[in-house]
PDB file of C-alpha atoms in Angstrom:
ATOM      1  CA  UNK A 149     108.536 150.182   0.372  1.00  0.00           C
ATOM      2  CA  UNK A 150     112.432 149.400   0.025  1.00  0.00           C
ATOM      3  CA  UNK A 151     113.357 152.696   0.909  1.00  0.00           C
ATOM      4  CA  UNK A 152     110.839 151.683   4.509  1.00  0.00           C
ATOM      5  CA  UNK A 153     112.318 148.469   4.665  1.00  0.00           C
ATOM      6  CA  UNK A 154     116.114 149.674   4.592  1.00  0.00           C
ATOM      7  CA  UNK A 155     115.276 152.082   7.110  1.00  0.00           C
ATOM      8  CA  UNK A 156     113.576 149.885   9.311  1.00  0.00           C
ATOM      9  CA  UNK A 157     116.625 147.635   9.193  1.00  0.00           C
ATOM     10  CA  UNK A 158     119.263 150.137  10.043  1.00  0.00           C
ATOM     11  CA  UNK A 159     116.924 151.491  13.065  1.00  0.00           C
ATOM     12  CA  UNK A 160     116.693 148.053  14.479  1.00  0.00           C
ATOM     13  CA  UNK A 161     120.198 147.480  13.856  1.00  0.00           C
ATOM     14  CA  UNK A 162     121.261 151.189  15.791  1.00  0.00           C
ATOM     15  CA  UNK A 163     119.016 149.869  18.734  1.00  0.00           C
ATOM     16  CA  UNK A 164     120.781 148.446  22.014  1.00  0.00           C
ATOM     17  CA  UNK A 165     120.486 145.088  22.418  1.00  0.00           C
ATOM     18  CA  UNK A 166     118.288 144.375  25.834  1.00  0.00           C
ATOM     19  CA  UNK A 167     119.990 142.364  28.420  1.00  0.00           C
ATOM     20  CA  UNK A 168     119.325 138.858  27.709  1.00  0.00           C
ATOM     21  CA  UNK A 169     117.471 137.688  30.593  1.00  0.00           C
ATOM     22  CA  UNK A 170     118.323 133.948  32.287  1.00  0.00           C
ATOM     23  CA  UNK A 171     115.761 134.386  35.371  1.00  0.00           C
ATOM     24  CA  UNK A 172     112.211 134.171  34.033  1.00  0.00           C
ATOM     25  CA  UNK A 173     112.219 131.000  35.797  1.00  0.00           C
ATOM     26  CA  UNK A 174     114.064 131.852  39.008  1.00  0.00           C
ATOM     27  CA  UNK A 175     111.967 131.200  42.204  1.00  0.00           C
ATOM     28  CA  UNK A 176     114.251 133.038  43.853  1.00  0.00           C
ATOM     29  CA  UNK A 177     117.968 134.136  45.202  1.00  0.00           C
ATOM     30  CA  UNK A 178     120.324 131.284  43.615  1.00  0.00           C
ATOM     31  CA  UNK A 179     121.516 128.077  45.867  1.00  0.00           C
ATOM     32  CA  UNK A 180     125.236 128.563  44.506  1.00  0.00           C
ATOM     33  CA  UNK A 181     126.749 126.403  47.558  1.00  0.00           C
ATOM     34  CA  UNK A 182     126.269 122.578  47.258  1.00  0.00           C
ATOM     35  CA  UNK A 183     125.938 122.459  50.790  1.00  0.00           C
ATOM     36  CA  UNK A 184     122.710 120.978  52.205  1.00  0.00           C
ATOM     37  CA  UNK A 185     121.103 119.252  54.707  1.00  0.00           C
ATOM     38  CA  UNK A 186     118.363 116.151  54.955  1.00  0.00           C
ATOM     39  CA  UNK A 187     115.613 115.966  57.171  1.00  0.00           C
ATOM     40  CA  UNK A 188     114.426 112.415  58.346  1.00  0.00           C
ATOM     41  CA  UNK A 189     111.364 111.565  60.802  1.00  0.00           C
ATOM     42  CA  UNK A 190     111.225 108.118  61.702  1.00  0.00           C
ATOM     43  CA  UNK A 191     107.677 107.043  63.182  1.00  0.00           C
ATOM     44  CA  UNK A 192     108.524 104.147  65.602  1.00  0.00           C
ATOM     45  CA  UNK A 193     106.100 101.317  66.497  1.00  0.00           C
ATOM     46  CA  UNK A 194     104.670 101.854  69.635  1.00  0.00           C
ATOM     47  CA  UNK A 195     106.081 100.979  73.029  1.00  0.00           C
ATOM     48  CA  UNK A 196     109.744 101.020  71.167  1.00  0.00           C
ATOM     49  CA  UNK A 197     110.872 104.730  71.816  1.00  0.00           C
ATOM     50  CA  UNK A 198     113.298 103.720  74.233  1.00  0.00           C
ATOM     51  CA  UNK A 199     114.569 100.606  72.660  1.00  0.00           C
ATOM     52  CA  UNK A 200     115.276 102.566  69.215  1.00  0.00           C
ATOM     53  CA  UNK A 201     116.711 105.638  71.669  1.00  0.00           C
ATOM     54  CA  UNK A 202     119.221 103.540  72.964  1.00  0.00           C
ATOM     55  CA  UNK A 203     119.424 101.376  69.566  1.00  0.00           C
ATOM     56  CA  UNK A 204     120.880 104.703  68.449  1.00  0.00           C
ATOM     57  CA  UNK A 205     123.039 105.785  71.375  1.00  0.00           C
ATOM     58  CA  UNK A 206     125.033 102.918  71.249  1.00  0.00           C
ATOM     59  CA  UNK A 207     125.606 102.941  68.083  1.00  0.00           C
ATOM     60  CA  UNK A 208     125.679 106.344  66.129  1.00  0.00           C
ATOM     61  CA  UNK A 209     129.432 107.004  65.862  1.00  0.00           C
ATOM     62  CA  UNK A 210     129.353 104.463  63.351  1.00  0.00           C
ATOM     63  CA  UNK A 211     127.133 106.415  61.086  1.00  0.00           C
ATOM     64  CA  UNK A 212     128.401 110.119  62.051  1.00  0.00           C
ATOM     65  CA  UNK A 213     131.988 108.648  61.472  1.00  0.00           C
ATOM     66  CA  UNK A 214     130.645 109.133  57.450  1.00  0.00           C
ATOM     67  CA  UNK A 215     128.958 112.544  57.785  1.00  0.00           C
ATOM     68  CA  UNK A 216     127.760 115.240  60.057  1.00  0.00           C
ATOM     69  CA  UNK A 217     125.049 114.980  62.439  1.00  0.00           C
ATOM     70  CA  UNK A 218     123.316 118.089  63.118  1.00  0.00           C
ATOM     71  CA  UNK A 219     121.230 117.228  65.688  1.00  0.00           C
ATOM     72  CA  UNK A 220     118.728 114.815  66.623  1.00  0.00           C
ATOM     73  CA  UNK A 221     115.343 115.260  68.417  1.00  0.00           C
ATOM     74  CA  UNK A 222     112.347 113.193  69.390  1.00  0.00           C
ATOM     75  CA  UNK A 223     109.157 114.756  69.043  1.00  0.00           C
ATOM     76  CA  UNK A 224     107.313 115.790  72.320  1.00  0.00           C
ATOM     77  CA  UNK A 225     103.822 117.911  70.725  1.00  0.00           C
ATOM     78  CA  UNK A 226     103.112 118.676  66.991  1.00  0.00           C
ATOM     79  CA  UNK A 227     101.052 115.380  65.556  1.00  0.00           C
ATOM     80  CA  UNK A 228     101.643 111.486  65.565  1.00  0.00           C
ATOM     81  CA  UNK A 229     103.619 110.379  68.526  1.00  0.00           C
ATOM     82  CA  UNK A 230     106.571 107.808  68.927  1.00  0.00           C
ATOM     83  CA  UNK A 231     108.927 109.967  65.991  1.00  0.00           C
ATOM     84  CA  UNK A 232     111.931 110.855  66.047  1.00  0.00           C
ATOM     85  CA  UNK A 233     113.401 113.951  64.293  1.00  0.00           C
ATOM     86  CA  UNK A 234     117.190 114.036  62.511  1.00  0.00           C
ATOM     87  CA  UNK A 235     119.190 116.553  60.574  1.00  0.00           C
ATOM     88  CA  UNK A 236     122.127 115.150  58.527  1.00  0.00           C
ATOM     89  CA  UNK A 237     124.812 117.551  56.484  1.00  0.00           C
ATOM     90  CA  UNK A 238     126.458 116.966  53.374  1.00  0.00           C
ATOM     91  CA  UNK A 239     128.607 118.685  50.970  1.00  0.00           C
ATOM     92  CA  UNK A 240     126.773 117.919  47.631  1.00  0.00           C
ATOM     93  CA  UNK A 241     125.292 115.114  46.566  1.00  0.00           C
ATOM     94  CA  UNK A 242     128.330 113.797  45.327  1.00  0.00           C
ATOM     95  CA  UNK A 243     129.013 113.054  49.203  1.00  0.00           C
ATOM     96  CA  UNK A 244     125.971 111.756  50.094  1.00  0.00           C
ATOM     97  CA  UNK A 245     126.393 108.857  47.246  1.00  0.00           C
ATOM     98  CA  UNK A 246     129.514 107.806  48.370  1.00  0.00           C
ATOM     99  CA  UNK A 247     128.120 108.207  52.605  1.00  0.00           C
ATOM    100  CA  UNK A 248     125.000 105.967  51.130  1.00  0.00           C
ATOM    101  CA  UNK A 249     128.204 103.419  48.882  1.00  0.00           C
ATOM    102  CA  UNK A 250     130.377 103.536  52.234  1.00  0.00           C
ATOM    103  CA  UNK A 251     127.733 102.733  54.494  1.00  0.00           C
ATOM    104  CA  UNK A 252     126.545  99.828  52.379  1.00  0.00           C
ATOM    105  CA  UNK A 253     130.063  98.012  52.972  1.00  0.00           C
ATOM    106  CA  UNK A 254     129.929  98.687  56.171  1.00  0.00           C
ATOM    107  CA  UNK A 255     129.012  95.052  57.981  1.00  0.00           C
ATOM    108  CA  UNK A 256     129.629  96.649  61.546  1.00  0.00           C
ATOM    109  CA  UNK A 257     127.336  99.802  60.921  1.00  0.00           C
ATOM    110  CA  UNK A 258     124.789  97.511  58.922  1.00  0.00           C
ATOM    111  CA  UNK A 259     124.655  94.311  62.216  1.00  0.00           C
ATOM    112  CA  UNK A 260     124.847  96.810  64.622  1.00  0.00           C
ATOM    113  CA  UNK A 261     122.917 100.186  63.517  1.00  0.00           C
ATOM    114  CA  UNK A 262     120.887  99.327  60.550  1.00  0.00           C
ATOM    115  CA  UNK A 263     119.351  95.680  60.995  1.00  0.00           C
ATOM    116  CA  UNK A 264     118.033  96.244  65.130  1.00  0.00           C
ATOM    117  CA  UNK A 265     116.784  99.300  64.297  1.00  0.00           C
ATOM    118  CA  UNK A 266     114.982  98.736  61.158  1.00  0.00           C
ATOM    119  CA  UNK A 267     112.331  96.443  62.948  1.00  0.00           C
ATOM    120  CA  UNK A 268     111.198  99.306  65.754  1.00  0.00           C
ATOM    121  CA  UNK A 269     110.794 101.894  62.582  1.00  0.00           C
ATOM    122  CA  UNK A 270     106.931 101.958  61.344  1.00  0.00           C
ATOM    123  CA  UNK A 271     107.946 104.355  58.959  1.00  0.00           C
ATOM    124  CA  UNK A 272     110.229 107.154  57.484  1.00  0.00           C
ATOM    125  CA  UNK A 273     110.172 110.273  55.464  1.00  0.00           C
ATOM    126  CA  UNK A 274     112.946 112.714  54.479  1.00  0.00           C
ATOM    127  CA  UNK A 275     113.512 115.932  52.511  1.00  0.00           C
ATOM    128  CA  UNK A 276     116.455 117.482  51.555  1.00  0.00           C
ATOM    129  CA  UNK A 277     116.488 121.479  51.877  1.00  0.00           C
ATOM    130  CA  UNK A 278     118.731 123.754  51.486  1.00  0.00           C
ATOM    131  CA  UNK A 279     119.480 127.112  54.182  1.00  0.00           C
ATOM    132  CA  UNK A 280     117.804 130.130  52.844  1.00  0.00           C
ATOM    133  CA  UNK A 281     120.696 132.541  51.432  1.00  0.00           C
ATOM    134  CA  UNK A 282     120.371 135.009  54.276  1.00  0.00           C
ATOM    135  CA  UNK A 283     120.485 132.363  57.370  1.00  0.00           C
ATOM    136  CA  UNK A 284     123.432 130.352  58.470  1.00  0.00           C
ATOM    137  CA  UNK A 285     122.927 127.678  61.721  1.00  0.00           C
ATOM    138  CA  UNK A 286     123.505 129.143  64.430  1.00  0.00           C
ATOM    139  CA  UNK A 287     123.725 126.967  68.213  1.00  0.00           C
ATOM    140  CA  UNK A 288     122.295 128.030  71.345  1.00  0.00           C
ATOM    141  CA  UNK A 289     123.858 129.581  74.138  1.00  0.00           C
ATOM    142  CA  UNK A 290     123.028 126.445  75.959  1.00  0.00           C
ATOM    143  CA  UNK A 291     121.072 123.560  76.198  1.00  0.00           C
ATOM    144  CA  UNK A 292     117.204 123.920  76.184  1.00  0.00           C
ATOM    145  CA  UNK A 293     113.999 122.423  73.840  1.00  0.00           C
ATOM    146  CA  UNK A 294     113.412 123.188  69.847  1.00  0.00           C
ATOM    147  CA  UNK A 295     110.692 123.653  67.528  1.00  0.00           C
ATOM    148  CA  UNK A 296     109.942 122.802  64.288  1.00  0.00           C
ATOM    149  CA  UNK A 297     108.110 124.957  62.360  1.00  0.00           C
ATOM    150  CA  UNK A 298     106.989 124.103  58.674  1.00  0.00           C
ATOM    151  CA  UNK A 299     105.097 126.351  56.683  1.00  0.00           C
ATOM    152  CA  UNK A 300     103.767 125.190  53.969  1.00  0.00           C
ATOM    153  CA  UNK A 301     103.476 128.377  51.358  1.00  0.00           C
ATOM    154  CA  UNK A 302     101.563 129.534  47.639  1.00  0.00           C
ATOM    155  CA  UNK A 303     103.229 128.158  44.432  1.00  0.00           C
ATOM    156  CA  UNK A 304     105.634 131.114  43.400  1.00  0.00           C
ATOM    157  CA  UNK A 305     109.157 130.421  45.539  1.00  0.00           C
ATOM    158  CA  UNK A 306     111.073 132.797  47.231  1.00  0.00           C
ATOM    159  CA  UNK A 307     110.738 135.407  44.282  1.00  0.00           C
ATOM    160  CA  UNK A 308     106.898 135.801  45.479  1.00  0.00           C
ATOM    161  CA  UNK A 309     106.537 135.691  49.101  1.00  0.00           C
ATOM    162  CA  UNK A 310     110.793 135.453  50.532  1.00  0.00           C
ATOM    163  CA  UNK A 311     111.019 138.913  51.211  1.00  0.00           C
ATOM    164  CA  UNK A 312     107.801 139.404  53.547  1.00  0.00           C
ATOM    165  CA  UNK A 313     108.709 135.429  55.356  1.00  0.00           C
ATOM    166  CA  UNK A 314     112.269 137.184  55.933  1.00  0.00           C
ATOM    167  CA  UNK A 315     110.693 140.222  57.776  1.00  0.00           C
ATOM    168  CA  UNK A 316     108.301 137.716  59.992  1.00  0.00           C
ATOM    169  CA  UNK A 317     111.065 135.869  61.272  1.00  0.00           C
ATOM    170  CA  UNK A 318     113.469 138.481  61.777  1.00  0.00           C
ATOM    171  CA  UNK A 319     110.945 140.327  63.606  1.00  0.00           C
ATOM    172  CA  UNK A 320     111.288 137.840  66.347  1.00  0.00           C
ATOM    173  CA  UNK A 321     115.206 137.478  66.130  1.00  0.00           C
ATOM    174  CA  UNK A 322     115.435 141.027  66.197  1.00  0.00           C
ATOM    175  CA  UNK A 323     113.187 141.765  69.566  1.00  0.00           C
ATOM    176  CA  UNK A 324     114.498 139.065  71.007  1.00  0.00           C
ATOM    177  CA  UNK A 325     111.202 136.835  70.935  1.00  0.00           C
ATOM    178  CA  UNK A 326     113.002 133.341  69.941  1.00  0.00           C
ATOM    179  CA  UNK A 327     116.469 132.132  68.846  1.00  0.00           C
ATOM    180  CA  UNK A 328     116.790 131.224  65.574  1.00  0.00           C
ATOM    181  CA  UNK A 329     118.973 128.063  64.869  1.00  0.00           C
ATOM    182  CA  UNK A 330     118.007 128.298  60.879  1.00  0.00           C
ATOM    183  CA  UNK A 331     115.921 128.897  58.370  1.00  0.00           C
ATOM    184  CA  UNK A 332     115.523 125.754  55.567  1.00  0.00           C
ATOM    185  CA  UNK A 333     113.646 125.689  52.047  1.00  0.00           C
ATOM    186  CA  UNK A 334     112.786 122.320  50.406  1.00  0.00           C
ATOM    187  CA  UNK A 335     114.593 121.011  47.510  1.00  0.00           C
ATOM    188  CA  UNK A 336     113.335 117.719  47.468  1.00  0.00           C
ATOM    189  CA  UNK A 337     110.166 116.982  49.312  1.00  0.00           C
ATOM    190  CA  UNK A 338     106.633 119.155  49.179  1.00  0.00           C
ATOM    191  CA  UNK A 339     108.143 122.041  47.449  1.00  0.00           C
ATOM    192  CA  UNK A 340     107.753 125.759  48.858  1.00  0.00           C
ATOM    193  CA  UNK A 341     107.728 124.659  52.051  1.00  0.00           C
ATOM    194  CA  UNK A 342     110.375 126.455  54.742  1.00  0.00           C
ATOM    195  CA  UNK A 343     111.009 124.725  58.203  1.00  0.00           C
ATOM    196  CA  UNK A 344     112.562 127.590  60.926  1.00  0.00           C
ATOM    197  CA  UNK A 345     114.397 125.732  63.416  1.00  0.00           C
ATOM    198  CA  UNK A 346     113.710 127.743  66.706  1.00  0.00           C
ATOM    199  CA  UNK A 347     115.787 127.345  69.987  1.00  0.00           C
ATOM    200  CA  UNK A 348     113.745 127.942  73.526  1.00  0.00           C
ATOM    201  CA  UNK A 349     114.800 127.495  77.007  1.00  0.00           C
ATOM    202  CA  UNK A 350     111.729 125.734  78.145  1.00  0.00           C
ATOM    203  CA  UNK A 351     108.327 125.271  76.866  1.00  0.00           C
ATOM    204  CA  UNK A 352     107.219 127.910  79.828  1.00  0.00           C
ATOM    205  CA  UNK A 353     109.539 130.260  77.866  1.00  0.00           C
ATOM    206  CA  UNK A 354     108.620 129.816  74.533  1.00  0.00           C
ATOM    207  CA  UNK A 355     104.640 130.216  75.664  1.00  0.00           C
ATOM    208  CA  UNK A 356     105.451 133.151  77.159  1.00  0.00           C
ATOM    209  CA  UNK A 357     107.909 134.874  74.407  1.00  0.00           C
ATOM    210  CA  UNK A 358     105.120 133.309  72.210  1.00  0.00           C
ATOM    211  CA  UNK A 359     102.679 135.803  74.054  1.00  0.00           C
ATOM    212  CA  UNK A 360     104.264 138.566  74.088  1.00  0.00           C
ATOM    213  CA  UNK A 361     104.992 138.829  70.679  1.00  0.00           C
ATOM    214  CA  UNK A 362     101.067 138.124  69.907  1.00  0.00           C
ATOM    215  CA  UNK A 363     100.668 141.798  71.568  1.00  0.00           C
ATOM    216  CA  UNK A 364     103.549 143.329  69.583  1.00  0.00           C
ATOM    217  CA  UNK A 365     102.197 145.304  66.809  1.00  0.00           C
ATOM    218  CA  UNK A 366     105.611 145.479  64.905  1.00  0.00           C
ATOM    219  CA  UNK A 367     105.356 141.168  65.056  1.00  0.00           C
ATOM    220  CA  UNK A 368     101.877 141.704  64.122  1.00  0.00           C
ATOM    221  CA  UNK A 369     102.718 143.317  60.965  1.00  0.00           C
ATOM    222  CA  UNK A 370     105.570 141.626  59.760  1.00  0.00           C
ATOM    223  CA  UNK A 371     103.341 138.358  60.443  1.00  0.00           C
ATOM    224  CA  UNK A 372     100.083 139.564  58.526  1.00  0.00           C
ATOM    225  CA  UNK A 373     102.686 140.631  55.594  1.00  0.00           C
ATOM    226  CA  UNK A 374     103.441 136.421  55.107  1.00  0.00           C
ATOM    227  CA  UNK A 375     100.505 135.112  55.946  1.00  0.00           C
ATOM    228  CA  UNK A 376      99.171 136.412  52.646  1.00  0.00           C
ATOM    229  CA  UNK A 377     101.463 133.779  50.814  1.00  0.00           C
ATOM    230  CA  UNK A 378     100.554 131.189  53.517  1.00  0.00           C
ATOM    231  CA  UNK A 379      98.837 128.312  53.103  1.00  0.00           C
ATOM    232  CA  UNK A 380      99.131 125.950  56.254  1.00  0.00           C
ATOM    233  CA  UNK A 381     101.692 125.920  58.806  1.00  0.00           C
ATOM    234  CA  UNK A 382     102.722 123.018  61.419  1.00  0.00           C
ATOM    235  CA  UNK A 383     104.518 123.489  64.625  1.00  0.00           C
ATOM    236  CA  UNK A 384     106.465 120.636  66.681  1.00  0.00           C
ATOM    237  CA  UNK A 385     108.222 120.733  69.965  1.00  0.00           C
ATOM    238  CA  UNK A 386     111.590 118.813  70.089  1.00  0.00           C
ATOM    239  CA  UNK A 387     113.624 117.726  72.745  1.00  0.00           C
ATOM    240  CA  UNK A 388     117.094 116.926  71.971  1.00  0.00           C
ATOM    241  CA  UNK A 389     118.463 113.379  72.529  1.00  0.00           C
ATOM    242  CA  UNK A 390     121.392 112.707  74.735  1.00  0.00           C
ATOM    243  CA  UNK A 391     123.918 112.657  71.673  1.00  0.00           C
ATOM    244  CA  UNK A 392     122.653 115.056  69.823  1.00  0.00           C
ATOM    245  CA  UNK A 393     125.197 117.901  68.907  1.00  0.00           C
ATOM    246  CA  UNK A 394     122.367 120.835  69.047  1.00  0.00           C
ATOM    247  CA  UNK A 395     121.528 120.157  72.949  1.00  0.00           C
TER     248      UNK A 395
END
């Protein structure tokens, strides 16, 4: 039985160690850049769309003087009405403390910005989400109408169902079906959910690219591929405000 045990010992000891393994718990390719970006949808009370628009107009160098304003939208088709769509970037979350710190010193921003607006607002939601690893924003060639659209997919991350939600959307980049602005996972927010950020001409334009790539069987595919991991999925048409940097 010694003689078994010592043997046992030195075979174990001979063996290669295996790899020791960090990911078990990865969802997916790592976030390694601090970088991200918040969504906010403010639904307005009704009647004050145009009072909040110009509210905002008037008034939004005050808060993009702090940090970035990717672009802001109100929301045309895609559920409750009077709302208003906005993308802020910030480095880290370091940043966005001291944005939030700087902006609550600042008497101009807060008499002018915060306290006319905050009566029009019925109520507001935000997420913060990250850009997928293999997307970066990209702008349109020129000005035109946006859509949001949020899929909500199965528990599991990128690590279950990123690869085949890749190949859908690329398979409308790549035949020239829509322009993709970018591609955003939640962080913060109803997790493994993934907005795409889609750049039309027109409505008339998307419909018909929409069409088109209905009857394409290499769309068709890619499409079928993700929907497996799907489990509802929202769509929103955006038109961009007057000062918003994505036109």
């Amino acid at each position: 039985m010694l003689a078994l045990r010592s043997g046992l010992t030195r075979a174990l000891a001979a063996r290669p160690l295996a790899p020791k393994v960090c990911s078990s718990f990865a969802t997916g390719p790592r976030q390694y850049d601090g970088t991200f970006y918040e969504f906010r949808t403010y639904y307005l009370k009704p009647s004050k769309m145009s009072e909040f628009l110009e509210n905002i107009k008037k008034n939004i160098h005050l808060r993009t003087a702090h940090s970035e304003l990717i672009g802001f939208w109100s929301v045309e088709f895609g559920g409750r009405v009077n709302k208003v769509f906005h993308i802020w970037k910030y480095d880290n979350f370091a940043h966005r403390t001291e944005v939030r710190k700087a902006l609550a010193k600042n008497k101009e921003w807060q008499e002018q910005f915060l306290i006319p607006n905050l009566p029009l607002i019925d109520k507001q939601e935000w997420e913060i989400s990250y850009l997928v690893p293999w997307c970066k924003i990209e702008k349109p060639p020129k000005e035109g109408v946006y859509e949001l659209v949020s899929f909500q997919m199965k528990p599991g991350g990128p690590a279950l169902w990123g690869d085949a939600f890749q190949r859908a959307v690329n398979s409308h980049v790549n035949l020239n079906y829509a322009k993709l602005v970018g591609v955003f996972h939640t962080e913060y927010g109803v997790l493994n959910r993934v907005h795409v950020l889609w750049w039309h001409e027109s409505p008339d334009s998307r419909a018909a690219g929409r069409h088109q790539s209905h009857e394409d069987p290499r769309v068709v595919a890619a499409v079928r591929e993700s929907a497996n991991h799907l489990v509802s999925q929202q769509n929103m048409l955006l038109i961009p405000t007057s000062f918003s940097p994505l036109k």
